[in-house]
Tab-separated table of C-alpha atoms in Angstrom:
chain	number	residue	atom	x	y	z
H	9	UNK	CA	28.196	-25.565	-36.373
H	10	UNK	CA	31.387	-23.610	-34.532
H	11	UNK	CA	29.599	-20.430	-35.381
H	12	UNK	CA	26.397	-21.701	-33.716
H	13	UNK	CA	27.755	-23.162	-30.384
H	14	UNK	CA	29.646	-19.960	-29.970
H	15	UNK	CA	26.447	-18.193	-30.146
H	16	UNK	CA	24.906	-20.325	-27.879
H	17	UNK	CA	27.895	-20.123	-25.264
H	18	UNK	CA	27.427	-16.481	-25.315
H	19	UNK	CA	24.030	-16.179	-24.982
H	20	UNK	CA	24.108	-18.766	-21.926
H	21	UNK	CA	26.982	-16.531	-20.912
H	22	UNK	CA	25.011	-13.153	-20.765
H	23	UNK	CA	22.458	-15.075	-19.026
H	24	UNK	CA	24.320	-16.263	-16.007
H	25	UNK	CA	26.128	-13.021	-15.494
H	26	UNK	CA	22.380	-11.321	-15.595
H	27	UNK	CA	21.555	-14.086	-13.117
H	28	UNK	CA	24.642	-13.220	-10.714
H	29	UNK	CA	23.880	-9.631	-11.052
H	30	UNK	CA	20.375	-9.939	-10.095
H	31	UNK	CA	21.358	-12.364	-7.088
H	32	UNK	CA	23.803	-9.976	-6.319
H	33	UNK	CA	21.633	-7.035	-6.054
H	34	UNK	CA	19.061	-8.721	-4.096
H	35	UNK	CA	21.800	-9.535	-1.317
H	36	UNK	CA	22.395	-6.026	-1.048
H	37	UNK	CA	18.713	-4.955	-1.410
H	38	UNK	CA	17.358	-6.518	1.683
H	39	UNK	CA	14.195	-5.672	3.418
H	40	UNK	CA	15.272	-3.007	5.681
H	41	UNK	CA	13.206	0.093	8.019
H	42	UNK	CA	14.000	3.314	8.784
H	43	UNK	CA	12.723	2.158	13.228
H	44	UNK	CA	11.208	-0.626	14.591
H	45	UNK	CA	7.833	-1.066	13.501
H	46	UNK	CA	8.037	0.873	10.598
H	47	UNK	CA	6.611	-0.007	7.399
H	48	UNK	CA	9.236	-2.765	5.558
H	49	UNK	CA	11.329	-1.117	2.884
H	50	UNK	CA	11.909	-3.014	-0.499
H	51	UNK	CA	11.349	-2.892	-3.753
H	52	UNK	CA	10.063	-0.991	-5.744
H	53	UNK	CA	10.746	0.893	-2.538
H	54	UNK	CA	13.937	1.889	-1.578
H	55	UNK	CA	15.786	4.026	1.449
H	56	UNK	CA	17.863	7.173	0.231
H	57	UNK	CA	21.593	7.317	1.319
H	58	UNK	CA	21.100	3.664	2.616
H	59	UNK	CA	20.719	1.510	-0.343
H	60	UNK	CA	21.827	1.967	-3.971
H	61	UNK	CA	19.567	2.863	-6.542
H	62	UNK	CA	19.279	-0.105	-8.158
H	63	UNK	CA	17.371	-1.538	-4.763
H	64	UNK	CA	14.385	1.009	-6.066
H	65	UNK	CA	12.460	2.035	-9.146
H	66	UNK	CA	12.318	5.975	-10.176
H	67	UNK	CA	9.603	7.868	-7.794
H	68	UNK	CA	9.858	5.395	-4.955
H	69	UNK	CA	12.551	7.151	-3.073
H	70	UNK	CA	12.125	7.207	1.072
H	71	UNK	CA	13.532	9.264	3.560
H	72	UNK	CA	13.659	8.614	7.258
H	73	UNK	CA	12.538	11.814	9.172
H	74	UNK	CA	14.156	13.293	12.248
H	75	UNK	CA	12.009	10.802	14.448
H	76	UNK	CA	12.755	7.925	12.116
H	77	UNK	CA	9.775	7.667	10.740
H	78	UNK	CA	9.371	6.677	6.910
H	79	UNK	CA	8.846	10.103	4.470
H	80	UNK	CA	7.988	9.699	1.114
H	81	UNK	CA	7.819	13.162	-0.752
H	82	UNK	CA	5.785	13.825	-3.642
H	83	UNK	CA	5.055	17.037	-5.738
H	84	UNK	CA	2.988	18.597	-3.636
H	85	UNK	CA	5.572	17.893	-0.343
H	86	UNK	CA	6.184	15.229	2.631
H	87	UNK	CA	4.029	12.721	3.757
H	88	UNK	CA	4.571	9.973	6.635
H	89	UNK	CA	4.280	6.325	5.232
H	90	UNK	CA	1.666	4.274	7.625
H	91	UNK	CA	1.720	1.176	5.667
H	92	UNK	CA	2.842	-0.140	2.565
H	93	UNK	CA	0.751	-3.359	0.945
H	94	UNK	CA	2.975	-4.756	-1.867
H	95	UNK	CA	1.156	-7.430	-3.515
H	96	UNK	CA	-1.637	-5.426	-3.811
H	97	UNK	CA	0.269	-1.607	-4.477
H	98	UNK	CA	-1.030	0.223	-2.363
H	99	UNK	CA	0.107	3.030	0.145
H	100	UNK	CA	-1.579	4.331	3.250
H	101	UNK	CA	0.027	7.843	4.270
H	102	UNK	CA	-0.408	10.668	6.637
H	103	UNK	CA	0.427	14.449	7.518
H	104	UNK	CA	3.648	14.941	10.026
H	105	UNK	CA	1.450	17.799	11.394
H	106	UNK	CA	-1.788	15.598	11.734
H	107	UNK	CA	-3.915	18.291	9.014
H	108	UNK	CA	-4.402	15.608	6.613
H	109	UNK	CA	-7.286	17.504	5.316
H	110	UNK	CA	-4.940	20.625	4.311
H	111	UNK	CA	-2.870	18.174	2.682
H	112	UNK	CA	-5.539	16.521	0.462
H	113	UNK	CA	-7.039	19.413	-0.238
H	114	UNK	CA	-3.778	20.957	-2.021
H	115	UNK	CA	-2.825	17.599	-3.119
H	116	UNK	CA	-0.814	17.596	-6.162
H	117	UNK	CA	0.313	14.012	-7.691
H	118	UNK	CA	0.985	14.742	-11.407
H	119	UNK	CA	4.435	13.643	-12.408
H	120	UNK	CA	4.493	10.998	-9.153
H	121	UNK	CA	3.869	7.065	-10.061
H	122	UNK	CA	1.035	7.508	-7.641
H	123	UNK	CA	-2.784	7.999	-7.690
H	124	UNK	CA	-5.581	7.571	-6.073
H	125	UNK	CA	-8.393	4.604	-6.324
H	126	UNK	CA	-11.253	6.338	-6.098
H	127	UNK	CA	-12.518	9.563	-5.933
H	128	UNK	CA	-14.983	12.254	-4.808
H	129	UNK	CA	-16.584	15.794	-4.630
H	130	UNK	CA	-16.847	17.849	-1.572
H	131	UNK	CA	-17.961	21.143	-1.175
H	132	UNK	CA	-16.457	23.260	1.612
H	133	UNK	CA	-18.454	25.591	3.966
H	134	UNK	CA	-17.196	27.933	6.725
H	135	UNK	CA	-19.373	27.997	8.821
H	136	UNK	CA	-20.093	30.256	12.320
H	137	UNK	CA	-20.756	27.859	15.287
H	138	UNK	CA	-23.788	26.021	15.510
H	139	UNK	CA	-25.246	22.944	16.380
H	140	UNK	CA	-24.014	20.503	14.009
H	141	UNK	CA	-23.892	17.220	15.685
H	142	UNK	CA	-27.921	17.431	15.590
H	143	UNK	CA	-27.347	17.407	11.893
H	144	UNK	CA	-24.923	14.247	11.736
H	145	UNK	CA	-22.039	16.589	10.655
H	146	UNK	CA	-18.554	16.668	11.394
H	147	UNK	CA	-16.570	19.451	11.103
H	148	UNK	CA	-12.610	19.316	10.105
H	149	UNK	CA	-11.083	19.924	13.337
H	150	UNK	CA	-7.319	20.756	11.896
H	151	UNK	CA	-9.181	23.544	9.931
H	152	UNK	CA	-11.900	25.046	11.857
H	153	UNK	CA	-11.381	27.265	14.770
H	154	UNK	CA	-13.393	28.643	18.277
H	155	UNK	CA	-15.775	30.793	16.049
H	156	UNK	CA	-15.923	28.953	12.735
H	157	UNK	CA	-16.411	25.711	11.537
H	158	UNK	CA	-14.694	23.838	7.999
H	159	UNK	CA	-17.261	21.252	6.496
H	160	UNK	CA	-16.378	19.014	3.713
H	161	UNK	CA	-19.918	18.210	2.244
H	162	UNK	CA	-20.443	14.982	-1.144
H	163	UNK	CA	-24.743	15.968	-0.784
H	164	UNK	CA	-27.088	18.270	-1.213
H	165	UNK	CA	-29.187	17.050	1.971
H	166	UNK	CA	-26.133	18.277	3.993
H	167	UNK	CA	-26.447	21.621	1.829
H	168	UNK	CA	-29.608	21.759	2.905
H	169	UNK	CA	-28.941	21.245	6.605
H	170	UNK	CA	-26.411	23.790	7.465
H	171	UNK	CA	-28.761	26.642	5.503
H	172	UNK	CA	-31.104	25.700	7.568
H	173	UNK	CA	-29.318	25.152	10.885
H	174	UNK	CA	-29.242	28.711	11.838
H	175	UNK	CA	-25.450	29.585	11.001
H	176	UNK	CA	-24.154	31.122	8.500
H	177	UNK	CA	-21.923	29.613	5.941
H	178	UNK	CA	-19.932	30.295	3.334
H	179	UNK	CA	-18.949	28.540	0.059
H	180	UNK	CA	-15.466	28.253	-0.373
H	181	UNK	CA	-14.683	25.757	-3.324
H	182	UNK	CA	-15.475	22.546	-4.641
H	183	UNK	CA	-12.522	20.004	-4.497
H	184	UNK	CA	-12.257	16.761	-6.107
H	185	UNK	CA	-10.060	14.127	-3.866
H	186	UNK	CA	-9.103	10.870	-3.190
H	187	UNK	CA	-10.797	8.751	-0.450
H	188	UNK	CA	-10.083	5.513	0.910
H	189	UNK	CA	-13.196	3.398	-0.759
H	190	UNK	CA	-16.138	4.027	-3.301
H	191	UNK	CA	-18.854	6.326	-1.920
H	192	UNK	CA	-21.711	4.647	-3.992
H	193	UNK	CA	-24.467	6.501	-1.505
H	194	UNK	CA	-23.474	10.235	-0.858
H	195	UNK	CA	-22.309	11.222	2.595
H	196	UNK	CA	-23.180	14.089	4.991
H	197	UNK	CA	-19.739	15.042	5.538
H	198	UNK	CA	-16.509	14.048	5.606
H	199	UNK	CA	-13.207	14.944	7.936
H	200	UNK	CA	-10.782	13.477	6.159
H	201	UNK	CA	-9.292	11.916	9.354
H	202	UNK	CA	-8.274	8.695	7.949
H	203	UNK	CA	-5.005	7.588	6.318
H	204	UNK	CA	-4.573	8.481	2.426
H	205	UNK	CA	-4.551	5.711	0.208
H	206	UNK	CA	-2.859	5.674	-3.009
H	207	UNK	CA	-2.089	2.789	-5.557
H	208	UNK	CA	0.589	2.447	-8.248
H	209	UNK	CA	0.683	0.811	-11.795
H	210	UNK	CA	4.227	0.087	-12.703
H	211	UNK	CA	6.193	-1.566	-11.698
H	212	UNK	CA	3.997	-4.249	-12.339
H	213	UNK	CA	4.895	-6.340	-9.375
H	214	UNK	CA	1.016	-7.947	-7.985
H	215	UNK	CA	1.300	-11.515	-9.549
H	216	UNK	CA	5.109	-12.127	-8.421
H	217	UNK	CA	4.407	-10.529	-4.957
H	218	UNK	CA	0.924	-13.008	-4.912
H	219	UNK	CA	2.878	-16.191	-5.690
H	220	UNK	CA	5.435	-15.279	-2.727
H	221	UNK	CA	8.574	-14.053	-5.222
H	222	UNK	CA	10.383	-11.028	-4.643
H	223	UNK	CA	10.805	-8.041	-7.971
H	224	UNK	CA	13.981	-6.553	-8.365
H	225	UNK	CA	14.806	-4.021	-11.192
H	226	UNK	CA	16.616	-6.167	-14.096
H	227	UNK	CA	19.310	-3.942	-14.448
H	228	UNK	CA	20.627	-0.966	-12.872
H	229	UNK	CA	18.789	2.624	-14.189
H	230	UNK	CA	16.557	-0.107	-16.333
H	231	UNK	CA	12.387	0.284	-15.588
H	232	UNK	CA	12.558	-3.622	-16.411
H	233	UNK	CA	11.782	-5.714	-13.878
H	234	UNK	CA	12.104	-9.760	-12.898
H	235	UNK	CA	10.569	-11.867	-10.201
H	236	UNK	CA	12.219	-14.026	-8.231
H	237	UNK	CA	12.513	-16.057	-5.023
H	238	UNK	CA	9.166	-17.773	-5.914
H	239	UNK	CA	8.570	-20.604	-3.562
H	240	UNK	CA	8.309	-24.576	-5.126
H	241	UNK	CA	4.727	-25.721	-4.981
């Protein structure tokens, strides 16, 4: 019976210290932004030379730029954080020299937590100047120039149309990328002017973030995480 309630008392022991540590760490992890309205930084986010690494989970490291604004690097370099949806894991990010398009189109995610949610194939034409707009197509501004043209094209009718718009085009490679929703019908073209949009898997932090709680790494260097902070119903 001695041997048991010491067991016990130790076990409750462990679990109030992991309790005070996790309080602890959440006092020092709060919410914080590189400017004003900048995207909130939290976990499994966390702010580089600002908050300890325990405030983040591996691969979610940000930077604040020279303008303040929220960098998050991945293999294949920079990219400006627009918005960050937690309870649903998503990121929305941009280029610092507003070429998205050369970004995606070198994009390089392997060894990042990140990926995209759906994806598509677009083959790229340079093309000399021509009437496209009676086509419906739109060229990629950041990549075309005042006697050529950059199309990103997901269909063969827009094949179709620029062979037979009186320019002349050349292939330059078929790319497989990331876009923002599911293209269930084929598009003309694409410009790739809008935000990129990547999700995450782990940590697994939807359901806590959904009932209103707050994750926090378990431990410090540990990929274990806990919720907590969820409001009384």
């Amino acid at each position: 019976m001695v041997y048991s309630f010491k067991v016990i008392s130790t076990s409750l022991f462990l679990i109030m210290i992991s309790c005070v540590n996790i309080a602890a760490s959440q006092n020092l992890c709060s919410n914080t932004v590189c400017s004003l309205n900048e995207p909130v930084i939290r976990f499994p986010f966390r702010i580089q030379n600002r908050q300890s690494k325990s405030c983040g989970y591996p691969g979610f490291d940000i930077s604040c730029g020279s303008s303040n604004e929220t960098i998050l690097e991945l293999p294949s370099g920079k990219f400006v954080v627009q918005a960050i949806d937690y309870a649903r894991q998503e990121i929305w990010m941009n280029d610092q020299k507003n070429c998205l398009a050369d970004r995606i189109l070198s994009l390089n995610l392997s060894g990042s937590p990140f990926h995209g949610l759906y994806h598509q194939s677009f083959m790229l034409f340079n093309c000399s100047p021509f009437d496209h707009r009676k086509y419906g197509l739109n060229p990629i501004a950041c990549l075309s120039g005042y006697t050529y043209a950059v199309f990103a094209l997901s269909s063969s009718r827009a094949v179709y149309a620029l062979q037979n718009g009186n320019s002349s085009c050349n292939f330059i490679r078929l790319v497989y990328v990331p876009v923002n929703w599911p293209l269930y019908q084929q598009i003309l073209s694409w410009d790739f002017s809008e935000d990129l949009r990547l999700t995450w898997e782990e940590p697994r932090c939807r359901k806590c973030e959904l009932r209103g709680g707050r994750c926090a790494a378990l431990k410090t260097n540990s990929s274990e995480v806990v919720c907590s902070n969820v409001p009384h119903q």
